[in-house]
Coordinates of C-alpha atoms and ligand atoms in Angstrom, one line a residue:
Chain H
X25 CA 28.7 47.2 189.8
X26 CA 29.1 49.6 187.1
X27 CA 26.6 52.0 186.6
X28 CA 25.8 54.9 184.8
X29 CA 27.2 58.6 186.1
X30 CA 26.1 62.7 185.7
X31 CA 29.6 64.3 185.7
X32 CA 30.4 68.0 185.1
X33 CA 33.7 68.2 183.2
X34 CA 36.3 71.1 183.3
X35 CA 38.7 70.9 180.2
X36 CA 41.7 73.1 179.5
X37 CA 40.8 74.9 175.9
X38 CA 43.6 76.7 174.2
X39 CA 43.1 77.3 170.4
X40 CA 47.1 77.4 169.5
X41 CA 49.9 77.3 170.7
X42 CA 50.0 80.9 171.2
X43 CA 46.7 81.6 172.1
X44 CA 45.5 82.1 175.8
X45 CA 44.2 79.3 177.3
X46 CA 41.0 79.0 179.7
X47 CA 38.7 76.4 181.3
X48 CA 35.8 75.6 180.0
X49 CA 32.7 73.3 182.1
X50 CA 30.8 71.0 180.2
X51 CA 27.7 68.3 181.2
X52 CA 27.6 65.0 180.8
X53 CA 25.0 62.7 181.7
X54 CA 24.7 59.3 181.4
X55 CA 28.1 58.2 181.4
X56 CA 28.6 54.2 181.8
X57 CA 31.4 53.8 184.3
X58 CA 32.4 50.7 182.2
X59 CA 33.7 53.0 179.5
X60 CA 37.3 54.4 179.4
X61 CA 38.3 57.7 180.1
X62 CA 39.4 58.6 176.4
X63 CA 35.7 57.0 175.5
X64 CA 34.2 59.6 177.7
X65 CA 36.2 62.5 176.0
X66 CA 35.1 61.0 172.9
X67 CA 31.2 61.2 173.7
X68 CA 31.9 64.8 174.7
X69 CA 33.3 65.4 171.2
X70 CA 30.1 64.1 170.0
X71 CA 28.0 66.2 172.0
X72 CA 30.1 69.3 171.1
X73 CA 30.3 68.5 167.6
X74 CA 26.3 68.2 167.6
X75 CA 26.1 71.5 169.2
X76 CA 28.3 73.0 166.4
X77 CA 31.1 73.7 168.6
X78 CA 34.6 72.4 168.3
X79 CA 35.4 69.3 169.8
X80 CA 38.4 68.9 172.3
X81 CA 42.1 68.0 170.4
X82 CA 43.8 65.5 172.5
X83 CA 46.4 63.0 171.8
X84 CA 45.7 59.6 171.8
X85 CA 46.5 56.5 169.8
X86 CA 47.1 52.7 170.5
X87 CA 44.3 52.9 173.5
X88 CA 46.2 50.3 175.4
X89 CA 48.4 51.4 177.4
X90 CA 51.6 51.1 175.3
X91 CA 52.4 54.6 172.9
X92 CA 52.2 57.0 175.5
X93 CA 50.9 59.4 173.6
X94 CA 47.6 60.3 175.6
X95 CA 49.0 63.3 177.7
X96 CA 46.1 64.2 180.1
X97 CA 46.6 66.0 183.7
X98 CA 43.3 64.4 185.0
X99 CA 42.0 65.8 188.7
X100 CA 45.6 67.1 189.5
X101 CA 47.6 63.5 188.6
X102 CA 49.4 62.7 184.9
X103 CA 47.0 59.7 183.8
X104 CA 44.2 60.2 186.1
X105 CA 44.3 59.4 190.0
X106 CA 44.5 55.5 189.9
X107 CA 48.3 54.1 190.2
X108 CA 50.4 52.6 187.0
X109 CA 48.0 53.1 184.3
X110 CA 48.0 55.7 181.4
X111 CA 45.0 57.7 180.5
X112 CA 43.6 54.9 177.9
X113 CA 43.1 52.5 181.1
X114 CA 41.2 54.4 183.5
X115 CA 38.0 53.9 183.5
X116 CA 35.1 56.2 184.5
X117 CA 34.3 53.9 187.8
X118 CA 37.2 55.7 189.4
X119 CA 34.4 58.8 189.6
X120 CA 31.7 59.3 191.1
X121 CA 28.3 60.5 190.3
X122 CA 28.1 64.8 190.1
X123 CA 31.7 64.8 190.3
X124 CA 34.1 67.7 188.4
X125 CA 36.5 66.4 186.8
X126 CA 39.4 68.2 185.8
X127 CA 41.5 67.7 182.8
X128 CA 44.8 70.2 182.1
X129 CA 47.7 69.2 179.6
X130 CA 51.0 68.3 180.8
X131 CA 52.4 71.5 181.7
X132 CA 56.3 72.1 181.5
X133 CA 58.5 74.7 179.3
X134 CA 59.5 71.9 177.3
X135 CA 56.5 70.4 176.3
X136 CA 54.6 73.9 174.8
X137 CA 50.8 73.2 173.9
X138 CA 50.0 73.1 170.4
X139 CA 46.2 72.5 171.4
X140 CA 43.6 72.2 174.2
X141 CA 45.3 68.9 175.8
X142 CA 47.5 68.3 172.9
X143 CA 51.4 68.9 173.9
X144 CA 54.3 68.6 171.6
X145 CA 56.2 66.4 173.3
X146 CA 59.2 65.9 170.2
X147 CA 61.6 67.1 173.3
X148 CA 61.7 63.3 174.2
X149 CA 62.2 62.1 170.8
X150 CA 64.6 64.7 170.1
X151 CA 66.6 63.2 173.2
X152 CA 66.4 59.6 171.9
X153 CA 67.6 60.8 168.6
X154 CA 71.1 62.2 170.5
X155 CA 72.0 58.5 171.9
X156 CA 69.2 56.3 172.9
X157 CA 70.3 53.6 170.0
X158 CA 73.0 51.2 170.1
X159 CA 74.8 51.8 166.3
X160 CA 77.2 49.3 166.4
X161 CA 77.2 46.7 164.1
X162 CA 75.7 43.6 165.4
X163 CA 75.9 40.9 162.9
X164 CA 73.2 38.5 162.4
X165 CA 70.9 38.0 164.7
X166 CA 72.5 35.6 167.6
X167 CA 72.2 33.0 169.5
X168 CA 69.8 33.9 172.5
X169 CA 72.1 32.6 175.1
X170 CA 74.9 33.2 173.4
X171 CA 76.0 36.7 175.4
X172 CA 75.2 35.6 179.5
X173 CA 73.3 38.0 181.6
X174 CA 72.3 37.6 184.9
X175 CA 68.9 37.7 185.7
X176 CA 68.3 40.7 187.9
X177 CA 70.6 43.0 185.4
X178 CA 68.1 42.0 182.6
X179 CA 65.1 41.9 184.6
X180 CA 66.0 45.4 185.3
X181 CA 66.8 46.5 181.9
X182 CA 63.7 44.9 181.3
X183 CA 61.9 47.6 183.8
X184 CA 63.3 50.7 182.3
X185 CA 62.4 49.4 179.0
X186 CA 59.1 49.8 179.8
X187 CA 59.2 53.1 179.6
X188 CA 56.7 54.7 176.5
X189 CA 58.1 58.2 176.4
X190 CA 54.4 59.5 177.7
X191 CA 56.1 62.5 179.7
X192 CA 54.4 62.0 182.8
X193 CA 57.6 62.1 184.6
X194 CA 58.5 66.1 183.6
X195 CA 54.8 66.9 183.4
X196 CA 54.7 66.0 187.0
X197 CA 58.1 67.6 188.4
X198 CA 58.0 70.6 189.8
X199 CA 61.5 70.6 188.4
X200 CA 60.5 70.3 185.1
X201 CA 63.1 67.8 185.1
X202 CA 62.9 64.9 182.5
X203 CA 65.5 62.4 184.6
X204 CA 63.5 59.7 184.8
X205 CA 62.8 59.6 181.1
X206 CA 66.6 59.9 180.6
X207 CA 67.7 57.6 183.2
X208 CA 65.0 55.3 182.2
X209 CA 66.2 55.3 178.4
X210 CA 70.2 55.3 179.3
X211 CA 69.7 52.3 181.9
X212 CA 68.0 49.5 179.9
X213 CA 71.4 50.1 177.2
X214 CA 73.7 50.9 180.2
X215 CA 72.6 47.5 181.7
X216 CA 73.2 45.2 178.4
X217 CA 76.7 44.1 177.2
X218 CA 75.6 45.7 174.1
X219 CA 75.2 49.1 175.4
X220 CA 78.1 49.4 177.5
X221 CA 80.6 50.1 173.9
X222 CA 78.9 53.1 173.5
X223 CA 77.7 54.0 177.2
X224 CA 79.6 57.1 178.0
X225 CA 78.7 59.1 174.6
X226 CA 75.4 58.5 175.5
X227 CA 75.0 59.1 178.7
X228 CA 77.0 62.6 178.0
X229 CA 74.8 63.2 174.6
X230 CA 71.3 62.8 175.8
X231 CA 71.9 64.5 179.2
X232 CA 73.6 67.4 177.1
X233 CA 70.4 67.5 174.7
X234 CA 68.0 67.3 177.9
X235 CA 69.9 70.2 179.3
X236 CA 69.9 71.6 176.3
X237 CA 66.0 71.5 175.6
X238 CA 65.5 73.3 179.1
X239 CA 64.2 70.6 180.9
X240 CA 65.6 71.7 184.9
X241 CA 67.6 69.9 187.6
X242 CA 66.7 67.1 189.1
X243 CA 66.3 67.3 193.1
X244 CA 65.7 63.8 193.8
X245 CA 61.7 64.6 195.0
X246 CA 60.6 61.4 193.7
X247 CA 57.1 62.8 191.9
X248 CA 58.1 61.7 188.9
X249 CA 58.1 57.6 189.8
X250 CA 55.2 58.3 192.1
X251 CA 53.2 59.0 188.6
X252 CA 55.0 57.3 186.2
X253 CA 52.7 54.7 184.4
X254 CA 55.1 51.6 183.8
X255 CA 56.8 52.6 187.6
X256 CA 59.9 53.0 186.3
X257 CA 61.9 53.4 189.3
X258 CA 63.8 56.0 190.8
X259 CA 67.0 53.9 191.1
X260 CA 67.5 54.5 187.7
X261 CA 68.2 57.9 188.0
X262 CA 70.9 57.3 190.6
X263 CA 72.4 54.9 187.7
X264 CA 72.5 58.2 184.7
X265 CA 74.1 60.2 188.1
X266 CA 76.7 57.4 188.0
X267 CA 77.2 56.9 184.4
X268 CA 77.5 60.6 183.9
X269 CA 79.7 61.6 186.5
X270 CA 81.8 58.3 185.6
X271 CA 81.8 59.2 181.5
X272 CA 83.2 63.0 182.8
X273 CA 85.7 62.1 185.4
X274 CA 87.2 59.6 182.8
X275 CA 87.4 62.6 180.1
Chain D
X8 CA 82.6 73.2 182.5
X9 CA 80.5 70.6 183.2
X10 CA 80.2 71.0 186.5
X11 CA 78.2 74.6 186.1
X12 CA 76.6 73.7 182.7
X13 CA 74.9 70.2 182.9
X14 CA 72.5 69.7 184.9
X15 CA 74.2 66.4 186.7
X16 CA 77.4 68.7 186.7
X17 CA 75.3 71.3 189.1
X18 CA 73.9 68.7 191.6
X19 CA 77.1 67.1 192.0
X20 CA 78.5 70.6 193.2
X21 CA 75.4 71.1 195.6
X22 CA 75.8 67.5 197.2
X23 CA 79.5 67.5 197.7
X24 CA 79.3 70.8 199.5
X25 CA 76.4 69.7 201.1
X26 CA 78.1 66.8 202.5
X27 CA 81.1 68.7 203.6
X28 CA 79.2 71.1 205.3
X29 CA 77.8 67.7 206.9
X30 CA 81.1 66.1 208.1
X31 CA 82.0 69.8 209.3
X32 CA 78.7 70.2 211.4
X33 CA 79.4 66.3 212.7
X34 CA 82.5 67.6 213.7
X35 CA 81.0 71.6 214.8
X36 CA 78.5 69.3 216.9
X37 CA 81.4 66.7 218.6
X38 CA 83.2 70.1 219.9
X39 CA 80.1 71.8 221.7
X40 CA 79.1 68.7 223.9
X41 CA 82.1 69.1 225.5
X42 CA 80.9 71.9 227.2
X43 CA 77.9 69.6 229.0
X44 CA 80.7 68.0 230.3
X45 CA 83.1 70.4 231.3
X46 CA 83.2 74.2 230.4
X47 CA 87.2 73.8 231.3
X48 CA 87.5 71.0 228.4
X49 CA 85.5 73.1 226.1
X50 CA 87.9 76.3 226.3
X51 CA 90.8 74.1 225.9
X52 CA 89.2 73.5 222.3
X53 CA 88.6 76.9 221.8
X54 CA 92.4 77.6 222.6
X55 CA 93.3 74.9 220.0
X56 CA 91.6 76.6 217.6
X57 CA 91.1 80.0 218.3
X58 CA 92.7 82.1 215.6
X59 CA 95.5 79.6 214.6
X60 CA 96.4 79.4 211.1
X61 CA 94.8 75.7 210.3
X62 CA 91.2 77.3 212.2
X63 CA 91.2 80.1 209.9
X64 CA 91.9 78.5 206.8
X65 CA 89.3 75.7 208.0
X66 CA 86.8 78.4 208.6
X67 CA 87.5 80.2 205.0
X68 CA 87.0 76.6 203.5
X69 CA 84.2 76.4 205.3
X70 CA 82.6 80.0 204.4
X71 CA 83.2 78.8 200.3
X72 CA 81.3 76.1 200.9
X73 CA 78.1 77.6 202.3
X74 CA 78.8 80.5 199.6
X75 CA 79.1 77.8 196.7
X76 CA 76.4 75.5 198.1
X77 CA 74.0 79.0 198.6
X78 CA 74.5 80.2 195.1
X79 CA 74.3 77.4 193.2
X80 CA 71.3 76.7 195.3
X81 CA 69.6 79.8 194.1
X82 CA 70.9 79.2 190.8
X83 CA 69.0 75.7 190.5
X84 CA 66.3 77.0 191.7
X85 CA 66.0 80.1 189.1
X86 CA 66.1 77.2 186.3
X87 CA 64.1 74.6 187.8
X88 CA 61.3 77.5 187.9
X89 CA 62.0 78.4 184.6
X90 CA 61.9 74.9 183.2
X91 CA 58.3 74.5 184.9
X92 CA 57.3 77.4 182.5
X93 CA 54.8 79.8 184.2
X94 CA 51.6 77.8 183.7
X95 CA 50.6 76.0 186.9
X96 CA 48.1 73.1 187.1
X97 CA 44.7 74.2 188.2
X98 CA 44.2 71.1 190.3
X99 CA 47.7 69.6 191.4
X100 CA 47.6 66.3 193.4
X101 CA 49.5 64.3 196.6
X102 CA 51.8 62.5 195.0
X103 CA 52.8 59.6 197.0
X104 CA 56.3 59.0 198.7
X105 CA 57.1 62.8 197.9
X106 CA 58.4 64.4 201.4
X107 CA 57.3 68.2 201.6
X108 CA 60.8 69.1 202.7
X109 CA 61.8 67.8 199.4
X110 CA 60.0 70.5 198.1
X111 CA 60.9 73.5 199.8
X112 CA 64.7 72.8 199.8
X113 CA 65.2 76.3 199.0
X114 CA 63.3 77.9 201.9
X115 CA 64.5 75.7 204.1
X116 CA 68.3 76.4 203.3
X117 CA 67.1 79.8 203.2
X118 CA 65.9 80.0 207.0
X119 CA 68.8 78.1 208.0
X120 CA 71.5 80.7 206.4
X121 CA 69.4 83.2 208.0
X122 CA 69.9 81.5 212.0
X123 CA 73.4 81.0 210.3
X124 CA 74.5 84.6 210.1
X125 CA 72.7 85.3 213.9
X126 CA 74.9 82.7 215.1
X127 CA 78.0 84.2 213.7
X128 CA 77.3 87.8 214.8
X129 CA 76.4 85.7 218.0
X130 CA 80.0 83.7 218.5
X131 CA 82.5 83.9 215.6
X132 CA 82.2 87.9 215.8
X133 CA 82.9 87.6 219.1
X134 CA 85.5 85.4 219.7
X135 CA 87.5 84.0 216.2
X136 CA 87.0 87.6 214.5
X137 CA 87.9 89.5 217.8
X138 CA 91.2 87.3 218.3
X139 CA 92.3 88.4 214.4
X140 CA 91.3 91.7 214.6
X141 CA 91.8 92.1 218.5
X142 CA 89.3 94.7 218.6
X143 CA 87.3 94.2 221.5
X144 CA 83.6 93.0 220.3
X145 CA 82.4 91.3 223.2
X146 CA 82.2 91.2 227.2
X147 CA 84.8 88.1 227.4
X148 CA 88.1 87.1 226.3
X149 CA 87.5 86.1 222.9
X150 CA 88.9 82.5 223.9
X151 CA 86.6 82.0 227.1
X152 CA 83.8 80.5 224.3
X153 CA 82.2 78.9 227.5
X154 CA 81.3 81.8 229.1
X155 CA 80.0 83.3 225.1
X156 CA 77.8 80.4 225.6
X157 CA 77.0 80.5 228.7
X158 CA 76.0 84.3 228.4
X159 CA 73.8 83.6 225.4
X160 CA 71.7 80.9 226.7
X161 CA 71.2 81.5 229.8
X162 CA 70.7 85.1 230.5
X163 CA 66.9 85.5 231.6
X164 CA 64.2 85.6 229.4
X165 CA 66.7 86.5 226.3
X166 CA 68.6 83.0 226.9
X167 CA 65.7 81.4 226.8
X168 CA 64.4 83.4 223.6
X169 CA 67.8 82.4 222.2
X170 CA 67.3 78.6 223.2
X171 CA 64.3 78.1 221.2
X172 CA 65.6 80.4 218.1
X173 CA 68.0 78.2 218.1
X174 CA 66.1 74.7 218.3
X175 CA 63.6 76.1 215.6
X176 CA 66.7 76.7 213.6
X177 CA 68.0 72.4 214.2
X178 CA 64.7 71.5 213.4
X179 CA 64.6 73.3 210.1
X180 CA 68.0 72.2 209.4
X181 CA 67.0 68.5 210.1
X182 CA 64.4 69.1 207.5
X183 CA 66.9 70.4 204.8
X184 CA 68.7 67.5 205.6
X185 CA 66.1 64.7 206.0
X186 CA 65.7 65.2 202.1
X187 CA 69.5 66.5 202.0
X188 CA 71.7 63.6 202.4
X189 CA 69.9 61.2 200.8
X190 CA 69.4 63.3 197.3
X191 CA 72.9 64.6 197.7
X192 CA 74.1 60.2 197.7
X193 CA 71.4 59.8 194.8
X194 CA 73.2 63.0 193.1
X195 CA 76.6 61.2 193.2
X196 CA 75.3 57.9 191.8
X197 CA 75.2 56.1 195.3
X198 CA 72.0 54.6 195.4
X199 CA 70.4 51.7 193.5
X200 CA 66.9 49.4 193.3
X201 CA 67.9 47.5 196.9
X202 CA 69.7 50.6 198.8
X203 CA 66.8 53.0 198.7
X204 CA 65.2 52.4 201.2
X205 CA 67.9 52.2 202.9
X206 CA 69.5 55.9 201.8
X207 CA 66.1 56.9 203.1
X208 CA 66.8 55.5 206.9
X209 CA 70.8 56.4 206.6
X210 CA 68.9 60.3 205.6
X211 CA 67.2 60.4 208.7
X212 CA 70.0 58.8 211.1
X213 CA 72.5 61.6 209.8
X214 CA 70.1 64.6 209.8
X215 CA 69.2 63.6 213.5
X216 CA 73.0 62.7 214.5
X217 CA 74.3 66.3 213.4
X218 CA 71.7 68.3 215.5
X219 CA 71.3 66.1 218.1
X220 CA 74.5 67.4 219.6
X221 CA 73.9 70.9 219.2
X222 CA 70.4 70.0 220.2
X223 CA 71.6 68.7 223.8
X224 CA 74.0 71.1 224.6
X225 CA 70.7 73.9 223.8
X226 CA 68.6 71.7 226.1
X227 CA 71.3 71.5 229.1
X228 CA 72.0 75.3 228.6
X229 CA 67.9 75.8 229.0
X230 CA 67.6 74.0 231.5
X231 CA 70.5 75.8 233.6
X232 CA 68.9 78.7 232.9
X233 CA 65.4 78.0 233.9
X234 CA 66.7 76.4 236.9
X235 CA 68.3 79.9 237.6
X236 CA 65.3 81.2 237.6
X237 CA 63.7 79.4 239.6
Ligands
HEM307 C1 73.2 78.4 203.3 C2 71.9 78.2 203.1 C3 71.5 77.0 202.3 C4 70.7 77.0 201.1 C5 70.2 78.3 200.4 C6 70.6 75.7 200.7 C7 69.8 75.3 199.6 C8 69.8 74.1 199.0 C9 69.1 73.7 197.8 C10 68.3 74.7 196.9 C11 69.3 72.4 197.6 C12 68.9 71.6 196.4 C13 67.7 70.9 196.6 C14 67.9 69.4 196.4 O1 68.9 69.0 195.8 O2 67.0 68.7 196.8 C15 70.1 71.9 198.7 C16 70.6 70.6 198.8 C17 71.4 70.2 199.8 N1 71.8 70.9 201.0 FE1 71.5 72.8 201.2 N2 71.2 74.8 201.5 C18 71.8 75.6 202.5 C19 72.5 75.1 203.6 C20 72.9 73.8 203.8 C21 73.6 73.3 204.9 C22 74.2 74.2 206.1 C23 73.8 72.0 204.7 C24 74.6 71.0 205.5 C25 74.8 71.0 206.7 C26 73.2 71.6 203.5 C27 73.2 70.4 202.9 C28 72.6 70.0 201.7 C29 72.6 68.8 201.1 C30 73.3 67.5 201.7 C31 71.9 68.8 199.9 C32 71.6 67.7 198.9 C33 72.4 67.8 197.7 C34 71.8 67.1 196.6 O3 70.6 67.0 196.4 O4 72.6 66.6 195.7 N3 72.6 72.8 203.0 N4 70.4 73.0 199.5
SF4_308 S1 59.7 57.2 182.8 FE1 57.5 56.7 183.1 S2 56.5 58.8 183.2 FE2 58.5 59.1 182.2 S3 58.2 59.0 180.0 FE3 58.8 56.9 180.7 S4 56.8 55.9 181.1 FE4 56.3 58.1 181.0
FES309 S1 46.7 56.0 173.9 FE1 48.5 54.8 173.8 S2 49.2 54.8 175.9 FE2 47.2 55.8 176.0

């Protein structure tokens, strides 16, 4: 049964992005374990904002699981501790009464803090913008089964679709690496009829531009799909390997 | 070039000389358990390829591999550390599935280059390097690599110091390539959603099948020498 909690809470504070950051410890009591994570953060605002102080910037949006944009390093795991869930779906019954919990943002060279948890994470969409499209010219909108696929190729284009870009993946690699992003992003094209016209461009462009952005080298470590929200798989990564080294060996 | 500036480009150099220094350790490993069964057999090997032209040039290729595969493996390092910025979580958890060899790849690779250049000093001085030079740098003829061994290992107290420098040094080489073989096939593309868990056994079976030669002929050479003592 859900009940209600006393929980110390230890938030990253950082006033800019050049500024130096520390942790700050603040009190709540009260806290219904029913409520979300980013509900909790929001009666903390509250509290802070009636003690004239300023409340905590964090990223946040669609509350369901789906934008990827609440960024939160909670207790020393990207979306909290629980398994395959952003920060929007945990839920405070996954803490216990007088616990600290901590909260850090995501934490990588590429993904600088503009805020207290709020990380610019344009890296990503700067990646997508270098070849995570297909730009060829369609036509009208077709038949459904007009183009065959078998089912396991689009069930796993399907999977890496499912990726929302949250950055869990770098934030948790002691690599900084963003591979599983990239693999995740080239895969559900490279897996389609439609993205194969343009497959080797993109694999080539948004490795280049992840490269480029100073995300590191992937060692294969596996942190990455161990935190990764939608579990996008690892295999994926073995796929960008393959498209890569095929696109440059065909050069 | 590719192969030095992307980031794919710089693993696929670090797991194709990984896996050639593999095939040559499989190979390395094949040789020495000759010598459990006959020291004679093992010699004759030596004498085959003892300073001949193809052993030299094998052993230069060999020498560019560890240098590549050691340099780039500092190099990755330098900007995977650099990419992680200097800011470390506070509170960083377990994450599940992730090995802790897999993690220290570069200590690991260290420790092994360092057992590396003792075992060179310990034979290839002595016996490939004294047959080039012909400058005398050990007690026995610099093809007699039996009796190198048999010196080495068994020799009281030292031998047996030697036996389990050695062993430590398998073990952390098993680790570097527990980890190893499988990243160095998901490097090149060879692994998908069904063979994972299978790259993961095939890891293990290959890390265990290149020491476990070395490994016995260690054992049989410690156990001749406590028996000496005895
Ligand atoms: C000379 C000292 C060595 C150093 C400094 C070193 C260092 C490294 C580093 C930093 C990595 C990258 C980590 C990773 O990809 O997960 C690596 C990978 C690897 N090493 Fe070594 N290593 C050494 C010796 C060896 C030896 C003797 C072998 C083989 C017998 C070997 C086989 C491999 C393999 C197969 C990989 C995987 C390549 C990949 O991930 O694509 N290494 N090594
Ligand atoms: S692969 Fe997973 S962790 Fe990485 S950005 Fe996509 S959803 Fe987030
Ligand atoms: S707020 Fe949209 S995924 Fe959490």
């Amino acid at each position: 049964m859900d009940g209600y909690i006393n929980i110390k809470v230890r938030v990253w504070r950082q006033a800019g992005p050049k500024a130096q950051g520390h942790f700050e410890t603040y009190e709540l009591k009260n806290i219904f374990q029913g409520a979300s994570f980013l509900e909790m953060i929001d009666i903390l605002n509250e509290q802070l904002i009636a003690e004239h102080k300023a409340p905590i910037a964090f990223d946040h949006d669609c509350r369901e699981g789906i934008c990827g944009m609440c960024s939160m390093y909670v207790n020393g795991h990207p979306h909290g501790p629980d398994s395959a869930i952003t920060t929007c779906q945990l839920h405070m019954r996954k803490f216990h009464d007088g616990e600290t919990i901590t909260v850090e943002p995501w934490r990588s060279r590429a993904f600088p803090v503009i805020k207290d948890l709020m990380v610019d994470r344009l890296a990503y969409d700067k990646i997508m913008q270098a070849g995570g499209f297909v730009s060829v010219n369609t036509g009208g909108v077709p038949d459904a089964n007009a183009i065959p696929i078998p089912k396991p190729k689009a069930d796993e284009a399907m999977d890496a679709a499912s990726c929302i870009g949250c950055g869990a993946c770098a934030a948790a690699c002691k690599n900084g690496s963003a591979m599983l992003f990239v693999a995740a992003k080239v895969s559900q094209l490279a897996l389609l009829p439609q993205g194969k016209i343009e497959a080797k461009q993109r694999a080539k462009n948004m490795l280049a531009k992840m490269d480029e952005l100073g995300f590191g080298n992937c060692t294969n470590t596996g942190a990455c799909a161990a935190e990764c929200p939608k579990q996008v798989s690892l295999a994926h990564i073995a796929r960008l390997n393959r498209e890569f080294l095929a696109a440059k060996f065909s050069d | 070039m590719w192969l030095k500036d992307s980031s794919v480009g710089r693993k696929f150099v670090m797991a194709i000389s990984g896996t050639a220094l593999v095939l040559f350790l499989l190979f390395h490993g094949c040789m020495n358990l000759a010598l459990v069964f006959s020291e004679e057999a093992y010699n004759t090997i030596c004498r085959l390829l003892g300073a001949n032209w193809y052993a030299v040039l094998g052993s230069m290729l060999i020498a560019l591999l560890v240098l590549v595969h050691f340099c780039y493996g500092i190099y990755l390092t330098i900007l995977n550390r650099r990419a992680r910025g200097n800011d470390r979580y506070a509170v960083s958890g377990k994450k599940e599935g992730v090995t802790w060899e897999s993690e220290n790849m570069l200590v690991l690779g260290l420790v092994v280059f360092f057992f590396l250049v003792l075992h060179l000093y310990n034979f290839w001085f002595k016996m490939q390097f004294a047959e080039l030079t012909g400058i005398h740098t050990g007690a026995f003829d610099p093809q007699d690599g039996a009796a190198y061994v048999n010196a080495l290992f068994t020799t009281p107290v030292c031998g047996q110091i030697y036996c389990v420098l050695y062993l430590i040094w398998f073990c952390v080489l098993w680790l570097h390539l527990n980890h190893g073989v499988g990243s160095a096939m998901t490097s090149m593309g060879l692994n998908n959603e069904t063979w994972q868990p299978r790259v993961k056994v095939i890891s293990t079976v290959v890390a265990t099948l290149v020491i476990l030669p070395f490994t016995i002929v260690v054992l049989y050479y410690f156990g001749m020498g406590i028996g000496a003592l005895l």
